[in-house]
Amino acid sequence: MTWERNFRALQRCHPELAEALSQVQAQDGIEVHTAKNGDPVPVWRDRPLYSRYNPRREAEAWAANISGDTEDRNRVYLVFGFGLGYHLEALLKQAPNTRFVVFETNLEWWRRLLELRDVRHIVKHKRVHVLPTVDFAPATPAFNTVIHGVFAGEIKVVEVPVYRELFTAAHDQWVKGVTDALRHLRVGLATQERWKTQWLANSIANLAATFSNPGVIDLQHSLVDTPAVMVAAGPSLNDHIEALQSLVGRVPIIAAGTGLVPLAQAGIHPDYVVSIDPGEANYEALKDYLDLPNTTLVFTSSLYPRIVNEFRGPKVAAFADQERLPRWLGEQTGWDKGVLPDAGSVAIPTLQFILGLGCREIVLLGQDLSFLDPEKYYAGRRQLKKLPDHFPRPNVSGGTAYTTRQMLAMLRELEMYVAGANRTGCTVYNVSRTGLPIKGTKPVDFITWIKQHNHRAYKNPARKAAHPSQDEVLKKLREPIADLRRDLLDLHNLASAVKHNLETDEPTEDQLNSAISKLNQAINITAYQKVIRRTMQNLDTLVRARKLNFAKASKAQIKGHSILLFNFAACMAENSRRYYDELEHIPAKFGG
């Protein structure tokens, strides 16, 4: 009965984990002893998981030792091992403001433990997320929990004491996985902080092109059962570019960002090039290769605008998945362009675009995420300065390649999307023998693969629907943009009032409560959610997470909270005015 009760709770709160547990058999060889206080104690490999006398008291001492004073902290614990939950129970009590991501990687073991004790109260707890693997995929509860720790407090990594000894290899793998995931997250957050205002400015500049061209949604499932080749600019592309010539017109060739450059230099004009990078450096890399009448540019709404404006060839638009303004305007007008993910590497949206086409076989060319010689870059065709902070890693063939932390973060993200592709039944091949291994891909000899597909013939699919002219787009966008500008003005005035109210060294409780009430009102305004929020996401998270007990707070804490709210209001007021002015110039961006 205990297992059934626990399992039903898991089905409600963690359905994928429950499904995985239902597919395994309980671990054999686990003895169960009864501690002096009556609690069950599993014993495996001659090691008791808990004290034979009082597991709860042991857990309380452990929790007190590692948690410290967390009353006013927004800490997130990453915990290796759920076990029977004694340690989690103690931490939940000891640290009432904390959140937990708990990893139980040996499902056969945990399946047996779930027969021994009712842990529903922990499984269903709103501050606990349980995972069988290290997976902080964007928008998941675990990802949001970790983001909370990054912005609003701290992250602490702990383990049930005996777990490291019982599962040494799994523990080492978990430590590496958590470290890599947090590095990936840090790189992603740094990218977001660097580009957040540029993304929005680009999206506003690109509104005409976004809505007057067809969208990726119009191409969905247009190439079902057609294999595709995805080309990046890694150095191993040199080994295969001549062979690739024989596939022109046989299967779609799709360049990922600057993968276009070595292809064009070799006289190969790909069928599609996917570009998302918002900065001028992306334009500088591509500017000599924008007159390609037989290549379709697939661009997200936040792409550097000169690339969109100067490209001479067909174009297909997509909403960037985290850029809210174009998507909201698409909802208002009824023009859905489809969505491609924002990512640290253009490989991610390129892969997703190909999957959307319906291709069930994808060959990766030049996707090395490393260099055999860190002095050379760009498929060996362009000499740049030495890569900063590079270090060696084993490559696919067991040799040595050189990579960077940013590339490793890209690899981690790419592997998540490859795993998603595999789950849909798509096979992803990696041709590179000198780049880093990409989990979830299969090695393939490219010449052999070409021979298997040299009977094919390919041409770009016909467009499914007509698209509006720029005049039609402008006419339809005028009303929602006018509504948005009115919202932005209201937001500016409201935030300015809060800012003015907090310009004091010693704010009163009434002043703080009034500021919080007005800011809560502001963040529910459409313009904030669709235009401003992403440009100040760090502050947004802090303000939502940090609470103040005025009666118990010191003067320093009150002042610190007041400064946080003041900065939030000041940033909101500044951004609201800026984008109010930006949206005023929309007709000019349409050439009108």
XYZ file of C-alpha atoms in Angstrom:
592
model
C 0.000 0.000 0.000
C 2.842 2.426 0.772
C 4.233 2.148 -2.756
C 0.794 2.713 -4.301
C 0.187 5.863 -2.240
C 3.611 7.271 -3.077
C 3.187 6.375 -6.737
C -0.169 8.160 -7.020
C 1.373 11.290 -5.492
C 4.210 11.123 -8.030
C 1.746 10.702 -10.862
C 0.042 13.945 -9.855
C 3.178 16.004 -9.187
C 5.912 14.397 -11.323
C 4.165 12.329 -14.036
C 7.271 11.677 -16.149
C 9.184 10.414 -13.103
C 6.234 8.205 -12.124
C 6.180 6.740 -15.628
C 9.920 5.984 -15.433
C 9.506 4.293 -12.038
C 6.663 2.147 -13.369
C 9.061 0.678 -15.946
C 11.673 -0.635 -13.459
C 11.847 -3.457 -10.946
C 12.623 -2.810 -7.290
C 16.305 -3.328 -6.387
C 17.041 -6.776 -4.952
C 19.274 -7.325 -1.945
C 18.170 -4.384 0.194
C 17.711 -5.377 3.826
C 15.344 -3.375 5.976
C 16.131 -2.882 9.654
C 14.029 -1.103 12.241
C 15.790 1.680 14.131
C 15.423 2.067 17.886
C 12.809 4.803 17.348
C 10.804 2.545 14.994
C 11.816 4.078 11.656
C 12.795 1.813 8.719
C 16.495 1.822 7.795
C 17.545 0.319 4.418
C 20.869 -1.537 4.402
C 22.593 -2.167 1.070
C 26.108 -3.343 0.344
C 26.574 -3.602 4.134
C 25.908 0.126 4.514
C 22.895 1.441 6.468
C 21.422 4.493 4.784
C 20.582 6.078 8.134
C 21.318 5.784 11.836
C 20.178 2.514 13.395
C 19.090 4.458 16.487
C 17.180 7.536 15.368
C 17.270 8.551 11.680
C 15.193 11.675 12.301
C 17.510 13.052 14.970
C 20.501 12.309 12.731
C 18.784 14.158 9.857
C 17.989 17.159 12.065
C 21.615 17.460 13.157
C 22.760 17.214 9.540
C 20.262 19.855 8.409
C 21.207 22.248 11.212
C 24.884 21.866 10.337
C 24.533 22.700 6.637
C 21.650 25.173 6.544
C 22.744 27.850 9.030
C 20.481 30.863 9.415
C 18.249 30.812 6.323
C 15.248 32.703 7.689
C 15.817 35.664 5.401
C 17.624 33.807 2.613
C 16.244 32.702 -0.750
C 18.482 29.682 -1.003
C 18.029 26.802 -3.462
C 19.372 23.370 -2.541
C 20.449 20.878 -5.187
C 20.286 17.572 -3.309
C 21.860 14.273 -4.395
C 19.535 11.606 -3.038
C 15.918 11.474 -1.889
C 16.216 8.216 0.044
C 13.414 7.881 2.583
C 13.144 11.639 2.900
C 14.357 12.111 6.488
C 17.023 14.626 5.444
C 14.657 16.557 3.190
C 12.055 16.649 5.935
C 14.607 18.152 8.321
C 15.807 20.717 5.752
C 12.264 21.794 4.907
C 11.650 22.484 8.589
C 15.056 24.065 9.228
C 14.975 26.315 6.130
C 11.390 27.498 5.553
C 12.269 29.966 2.779
C 14.285 27.583 0.637
C 13.511 25.526 -2.452
C 14.800 22.100 -3.421
C 15.718 20.232 -6.597
C 16.271 16.616 -5.555
C 18.029 14.086 -7.774
C 17.311 10.380 -7.326
C 19.314 8.821 -10.146
C 19.021 5.101 -9.274
C 15.358 4.363 -9.948
C 15.524 0.640 -9.096
C 16.894 1.552 -5.671
C 14.352 4.302 -5.083
C 11.501 2.073 -6.318
C 12.285 -0.271 -3.415
C 12.590 2.579 -0.897
C 9.186 3.932 -1.868
C 7.719 0.687 -0.506
C 9.107 1.397 2.979
C 7.852 4.847 3.980
C 5.058 7.254 3.069
C 6.779 10.325 1.562
C 3.757 11.920 -0.085
C 4.061 15.034 2.048
C 7.538 15.642 0.568
C 6.724 14.646 -3.012
C 3.733 17.017 -3.063
C 5.516 19.881 -1.339
C 5.388 23.064 -3.430
C 9.069 23.812 -2.739
C 10.349 20.375 -3.863
C 11.063 19.156 -7.406
C 12.324 15.600 -7.912
C 14.387 14.628 -10.977
C 16.004 11.352 -12.116
C 18.625 13.206 -14.186
C 20.291 16.611 -14.340
C 17.895 18.500 -16.578
C 17.336 22.227 -16.185
C 15.574 22.655 -19.504
C 14.198 26.195 -19.977
C 10.723 26.867 -18.540
C 10.634 23.663 -16.448
C 9.929 23.947 -12.694
C 13.525 22.897 -11.953
C 14.877 25.598 -14.276
C 12.670 28.264 -12.678
C 13.750 27.133 -9.216
C 17.429 27.416 -10.093
C 16.834 30.828 -11.705
C 15.273 31.911 -8.404
C 18.441 30.868 -6.596
C 20.706 32.599 -9.088
C 18.867 35.922 -8.945
C 17.314 36.062 -5.484
C 19.615 34.138 -3.166
C 22.183 31.405 -3.540
C 22.538 27.809 -4.698
C 23.920 25.165 -2.354
C 24.808 21.629 -3.435
C 24.397 18.890 -0.798
C 23.964 15.132 -0.606
C 22.419 12.513 1.637
C 25.604 11.466 3.510
C 25.868 7.796 2.497
C 24.836 8.327 -1.123
C 28.311 9.222 -2.333
C 29.666 5.904 -1.035
C 26.740 3.832 -2.316
C 26.671 5.418 -5.779
C 30.188 6.706 -6.425
C 30.068 6.715 -10.232
C 26.570 8.219 -10.305
C 27.653 10.866 -7.795
C 30.656 11.884 -9.902
C 28.471 12.063 -12.987
C 25.883 14.105 -11.088
C 28.493 16.597 -9.871
C 29.753 17.047 -13.430
C 26.204 17.366 -14.768
C 25.207 19.978 -12.199
C 28.433 21.917 -12.761
C 27.966 21.892 -16.538
C 24.297 22.844 -16.237
C 25.029 25.777 -13.940
C 27.810 26.959 -16.245
C 25.405 26.723 -19.156
C 22.850 28.696 -17.177
C 25.403 31.333 -16.254
C 26.439 31.753 -19.895
C 22.792 32.000 -20.902
C 22.057 34.629 -18.277
C 25.138 36.605 -19.272
C 23.978 36.470 -22.906
C 20.525 37.652 -21.901
C 21.935 40.499 -19.822
C 24.215 41.527 -22.691
C 21.569 41.516 -25.419
C 18.198 42.089 -23.688
C 17.645 45.654 -24.938
C 19.178 44.938 -28.360
C 16.753 42.026 -28.903
C 13.765 44.267 -28.331
C 15.135 47.151 -30.412
C 15.853 44.713 -33.273
C 12.367 43.219 -33.032
C 10.820 46.670 -33.363
C 13.068 47.484 -36.338
C 12.188 44.141 -37.973
C 8.388 44.374 -37.583
C 7.859 45.178 -41.271
C 9.966 42.229 -42.458
C 8.604 39.865 -39.803
C 4.979 40.360 -40.770
C 5.299 40.930 -44.525
C 7.156 37.652 -45.148
C 5.875 34.084 -44.747
C 6.609 32.334 -41.478
C 8.252 29.072 -40.526
C 4.773 27.867 -39.600
C 3.913 27.937 -43.329
C 6.681 25.404 -44.015
C 5.756 22.950 -41.270
C 5.715 19.310 -42.381
C 6.561 20.314 -45.967
C 9.561 17.935 -46.139
C 8.289 14.869 -44.311
C 10.652 11.903 -44.749
C 13.231 14.065 -46.521
C 16.730 13.879 -44.998
C 18.597 17.145 -44.493
C 22.179 18.317 -44.011
C 22.833 21.009 -41.393
C 26.092 22.897 -41.898
C 28.049 24.785 -39.245
C 31.378 26.566 -39.702
C 33.513 24.231 -37.597
C 36.930 23.235 -38.949
C 35.893 19.671 -39.798
C 33.698 21.105 -42.567
C 36.875 21.358 -44.658
C 37.049 17.556 -44.748
C 33.576 17.197 -46.281
C 32.827 20.298 -48.318
C 33.847 18.731 -51.655
C 31.647 15.704 -50.998
C 28.798 18.034 -50.073
C 28.891 19.449 -53.628
C 27.377 16.194 -54.901
C 24.303 16.630 -52.659
C 23.276 20.004 -54.118
C 19.769 19.589 -55.524
C 19.396 16.138 -53.944
C 18.648 16.925 -50.295
C 18.088 20.277 -48.549
C 21.310 21.898 -47.345
C 20.699 24.235 -44.412
C 23.392 26.551 -43.064
C 23.459 27.464 -39.378
C 24.388 31.144 -39.199
C 27.944 31.774 -40.354
C 28.056 28.242 -41.744
C 26.881 30.091 -44.840
C 30.320 31.679 -45.316
C 32.489 28.629 -46.096
C 29.663 27.203 -48.227
C 29.415 30.359 -50.338
C 33.199 30.528 -50.613
C 33.130 26.984 -52.019
C 30.414 27.915 -54.517
C 27.626 26.117 -52.648
C 24.484 28.183 -52.118
C 22.464 26.385 -49.430
C 18.709 26.035 -49.670
C 18.263 27.813 -46.358
C 20.370 29.817 -43.913
C 19.070 30.294 -40.371
C 20.273 33.455 -38.618
C 19.382 34.761 -35.136
C 22.381 36.665 -33.745
C 21.369 40.224 -32.802
C 24.763 41.938 -32.945
C 26.662 43.865 -35.592
C 29.453 41.248 -35.589
C 27.006 38.822 -37.196
C 26.389 41.327 -39.983
C 30.132 41.865 -40.478
C 30.593 38.105 -40.904
C 27.731 37.753 -43.416
C 27.667 41.083 -45.284
C 29.558 39.806 -48.348
C 27.193 36.838 -48.736
C 23.729 38.448 -48.679
C 23.027 38.420 -52.437
C 21.835 34.817 -52.750
C 18.621 34.653 -54.819
C 18.372 30.855 -54.496
C 18.902 30.741 -50.729
C 16.073 31.408 -48.270
C 16.935 33.422 -45.171
C 15.172 32.070 -42.082
C 15.370 34.817 -39.473
C 14.020 35.406 -35.996
C 12.422 38.707 -35.117
C 15.449 39.815 -33.064
C 18.076 39.350 -35.827
C 20.404 42.291 -36.553
C 18.189 44.380 -38.900
C 20.780 45.124 -41.618
C 20.993 41.413 -42.413
C 17.229 41.272 -42.943
C 17.125 44.484 -44.958
C 20.090 43.725 -47.215
C 19.490 40.042 -47.898
C 18.620 39.541 -51.570
C 16.685 36.308 -51.667
C 13.490 34.780 -50.261
C 12.875 35.276 -46.534
C 10.965 33.330 -43.907
C 10.293 34.864 -40.505
C 9.926 33.374 -37.021
C 9.164 34.797 -33.621
C 12.037 34.464 -31.160
C 10.528 32.391 -28.385
C 11.330 34.786 -25.524
C 10.717 38.042 -27.372
C 7.158 38.869 -26.319
C 6.324 41.940 -28.415
C 6.232 40.381 -31.940
C 4.324 37.348 -30.657
C 1.740 39.563 -28.962
C 1.300 41.615 -32.137
C 0.930 38.358 -34.054
C -1.876 37.338 -31.708
C -3.596 40.713 -32.130
C -3.422 40.604 -35.921
C -3.980 36.890 -36.438
C -0.599 36.512 -38.147
C 1.293 33.636 -36.577
C 4.806 33.196 -37.942
C 5.804 30.236 -35.786
C 8.471 30.200 -33.115
C 12.161 29.324 -33.042
C 14.096 29.140 -29.762
C 16.476 31.781 -28.519
C 19.726 30.004 -27.750
C 23.415 30.459 -27.148
C 24.120 28.780 -30.480
C 22.373 29.211 -33.817
C 22.570 25.415 -34.112
C 19.534 25.147 -31.800
C 16.995 27.115 -33.882
C 18.450 25.577 -37.049
C 17.852 22.084 -35.687
C 14.333 23.036 -34.609
C 13.598 24.562 -38.021
C 14.645 21.334 -39.740
C 12.542 19.264 -37.355
C 9.580 21.541 -38.122
C 10.024 20.798 -41.821
C 9.383 17.153 -40.952
C 12.852 15.769 -41.719
C 13.446 12.496 -39.881
C 17.152 12.252 -40.657
C 19.568 15.119 -40.005
C 23.284 15.077 -40.729
C 25.478 17.529 -38.800
C 28.465 18.887 -40.729
C 31.074 21.096 -39.082
C 29.343 20.989 -35.687
C 32.626 20.688 -33.776
C 32.236 23.081 -30.833
C 36.007 22.927 -30.642
C 39.195 23.381 -32.671
C 42.153 21.141 -33.326
C 44.261 24.284 -33.532
C 42.993 27.137 -31.335
C 44.903 29.567 -33.546
C 42.462 28.879 -36.401
C 38.751 29.532 -36.591
C 35.874 29.571 -39.056
C 36.455 26.246 -40.786
C 40.104 27.146 -41.277
C 39.193 29.798 -43.865
C 39.519 32.877 -41.684
C 42.383 33.558 -39.310
C 41.359 35.199 -36.047
C 43.137 35.865 -32.794
C 43.791 32.965 -30.481
C 40.731 31.694 -28.639
C 40.574 33.048 -25.066
C 40.633 30.712 -22.063
C 40.617 27.544 -24.132
C 41.376 24.105 -22.740
C 41.705 20.552 -24.098
C 38.915 17.958 -24.265
C 38.776 14.463 -25.855
C 37.278 14.569 -29.321
C 35.036 12.024 -31.059
C 37.990 9.902 -32.192
C 39.819 9.922 -28.855
C 42.259 12.647 -29.833
C 42.487 16.153 -28.397
C 40.410 19.179 -29.315
C 40.384 22.636 -27.744
C 37.209 24.262 -26.540
C 35.923 27.058 -24.294
C 33.368 27.254 -21.489
C 30.987 29.061 -23.796
C 31.237 26.271 -26.364
C 30.663 23.664 -23.658
C 27.515 25.544 -22.634
C 26.400 25.452 -26.270
C 27.132 21.719 -26.389
C 25.031 21.111 -23.290
C 22.095 23.006 -24.816
C 22.462 21.281 -28.181
C 22.429 17.849 -26.516
C 19.133 18.702 -24.812
C 17.547 19.497 -28.181
C 19.060 16.431 -29.846
C 17.513 14.315 -27.076
C 14.170 15.953 -27.855
C 14.625 15.158 -31.560
C 15.420 11.533 -30.719
C 12.191 11.276 -28.714
C 10.212 12.226 -31.828
C 11.868 9.409 -33.796
C 14.376 11.608 -35.631
C 17.912 10.310 -36.137
C 20.689 12.869 -35.851
C 24.080 11.939 -37.341
C 27.388 13.616 -36.562
C 29.918 13.453 -39.371
C 32.764 15.165 -37.506
C 35.579 12.898 -36.324
C 37.604 15.735 -34.783
C 34.979 17.710 -32.841
C 33.521 17.106 -29.390
C 31.147 14.145 -28.949
C 27.482 15.179 -29.076
C 25.346 12.932 -26.907
C 22.342 11.505 -28.760
C 23.935 11.670 -32.219
C 25.174 8.707 -34.221
C 28.468 8.566 -36.141
C 28.203 8.146 -39.884
C 30.574 7.959 -42.826
C 29.483 10.876 -44.981
C 30.521 9.324 -48.307
C 28.499 6.202 -47.545
C 25.514 8.340 -46.504
C 25.735 10.314 -49.767
C 25.677 7.109 -51.810
C 22.500 6.065 -49.999
C 20.763 9.287 -51.032
C 22.241 10.137 -54.434
C 19.030 8.955 -56.130
C 17.040 11.822 -54.628
C 15.959 15.099 -56.218
C 15.023 18.149 -54.188
C 13.441 21.548 -54.721
C 12.139 24.042 -52.196
C 8.499 23.448 -51.234
C 5.874 25.807 -52.611
C 4.584 28.462 -50.258
C 1.238 27.532 -48.761
C -0.259 31.019 -48.518
C 0.135 34.575 -49.767
C 1.586 37.088 -47.335
C 0.500 40.675 -46.757
C 2.172 43.750 -48.192
C 3.981 46.181 -45.911
C 1.093 48.649 -46.276
C -1.367 45.987 -45.134
C 0.885 45.094 -42.223
C 1.210 48.713 -41.114
C -2.546 49.258 -41.332
C -3.249 46.224 -39.165
C -0.519 47.000 -36.618
C -1.521 50.642 -36.078
C -4.248 49.984 -33.504
C -2.400 47.479 -31.244
C 0.749 49.636 -31.341
C -1.315 52.703 -30.365
C -2.803 50.721 -27.456
C 0.658 49.628 -26.447
C 2.003 53.183 -26.472
C -0.842 54.314 -24.208
C 0.026 51.466 -21.836
C 3.696 52.461 -21.890
C 2.824 56.042 -21.004
C 0.662 54.846 -18.094
C 3.509 52.586 -17.012
C 5.994 55.445 -17.163
C 3.795 57.702 -15.048
C 3.061 54.996 -12.482
C 6.719 53.993 -12.140
C 7.801 57.633 -11.909
C 5.342 58.166 -9.045
C 6.783 55.163 -7.175
C 10.320 56.429 -7.772
C 9.399 59.886 -6.428
C 7.699 58.362 -3.377
C 10.834 56.395 -2.447
C 13.301 59.300 -2.711
C 13.896 59.305 1.048
C 16.529 57.882 3.364
C 13.991 56.548 5.855
C 10.835 55.324 4.104
C 7.820 54.601 6.262
C 5.846 51.379 6.188
C 3.001 53.204 4.420
C 5.372 54.494 1.733
C 6.783 51.022 1.113
C 3.348 49.400 1.047
C 2.111 52.054 -1.365
C 5.154 51.509 -3.621
C 4.644 47.727 -3.601
C 0.945 48.134 -4.419
C 1.685 50.443 -7.355
C 4.461 48.168 -8.676
C 2.145 45.153 -8.477
C -0.333 47.160 -10.514
C 2.377 48.097 -13.007
C 3.645 44.594 -13.668
C 0.138 43.527 -14.711
C -0.042 46.166 -17.442
C 0.175 44.598 -20.908
C 3.038 46.861 -21.981
C 5.151 45.673 -19.072
C 4.546 41.991 -19.798
C 4.984 42.263 -23.577
C 7.678 44.925 -23.925
C 9.482 45.801 -20.715
C 9.750 42.718 -18.540
C 12.504 40.901 -20.374
C 14.707 43.998 -20.394
C 14.713 43.998 -16.566
C 14.196 40.337 -15.752
C 16.869 40.174 -13.055
C 15.303 43.018 -11.074
C 11.844 41.598 -11.702
C 12.844 38.278 -10.145
C 14.463 39.972 -7.163
C 11.454 42.166 -6.439
C 9.040 39.234 -6.647
C 11.238 37.008 -4.480
C 12.324 39.428 -1.753
C 9.761 40.005 0.992
C 10.116 42.380 3.936
C 8.665 41.969 7.419
C 8.619 45.655 8.369
C 7.985 44.956 12.042
C 11.067 42.737 12.388
C 13.366 44.383 9.834
C 16.327 46.538 10.801
C 16.795 50.065 9.433
C 19.453 48.733 7.062
C 17.090 46.043 5.726
C 14.287 48.574 5.237
C 16.610 50.922 3.408
C 17.974 48.083 1.255
C 14.462 47.003 0.311
C 13.526 50.585 -0.487
C 16.580 50.932 -2.755
C 15.628 47.715 -4.568
C 12.094 49.005 -5.220
C 13.430 52.438 -6.235
C 15.816 50.886 -8.782
C 13.027 48.695 -10.129
C 10.709 51.685 -10.570
C 13.474 53.844 -12.093
C 14.380 51.141 -14.622
C 10.707 50.616 -15.477
C 10.135 54.341 -15.990
C 13.234 54.724 -18.181
C 12.472 51.696 -20.346
C 8.802 52.619 -20.714
C 9.692 56.052 -22.051
C 12.370 54.651 -24.337
C 10.082 52.123 -26.025
C 7.196 54.578 -26.133
C 9.449 56.693 -28.354
C 10.707 53.664 -30.333
C 7.163 52.598 -31.250
C 6.347 56.133 -32.413
C 8.730 55.630 -35.342
C 7.164 52.404 -36.627
C 5.673 53.992 -39.799
C 9.137 55.245 -40.772
C 10.530 51.740 -40.384
C 7.958 50.613 -42.956
C 9.176 53.238 -45.357
C 6.058 55.352 -44.812
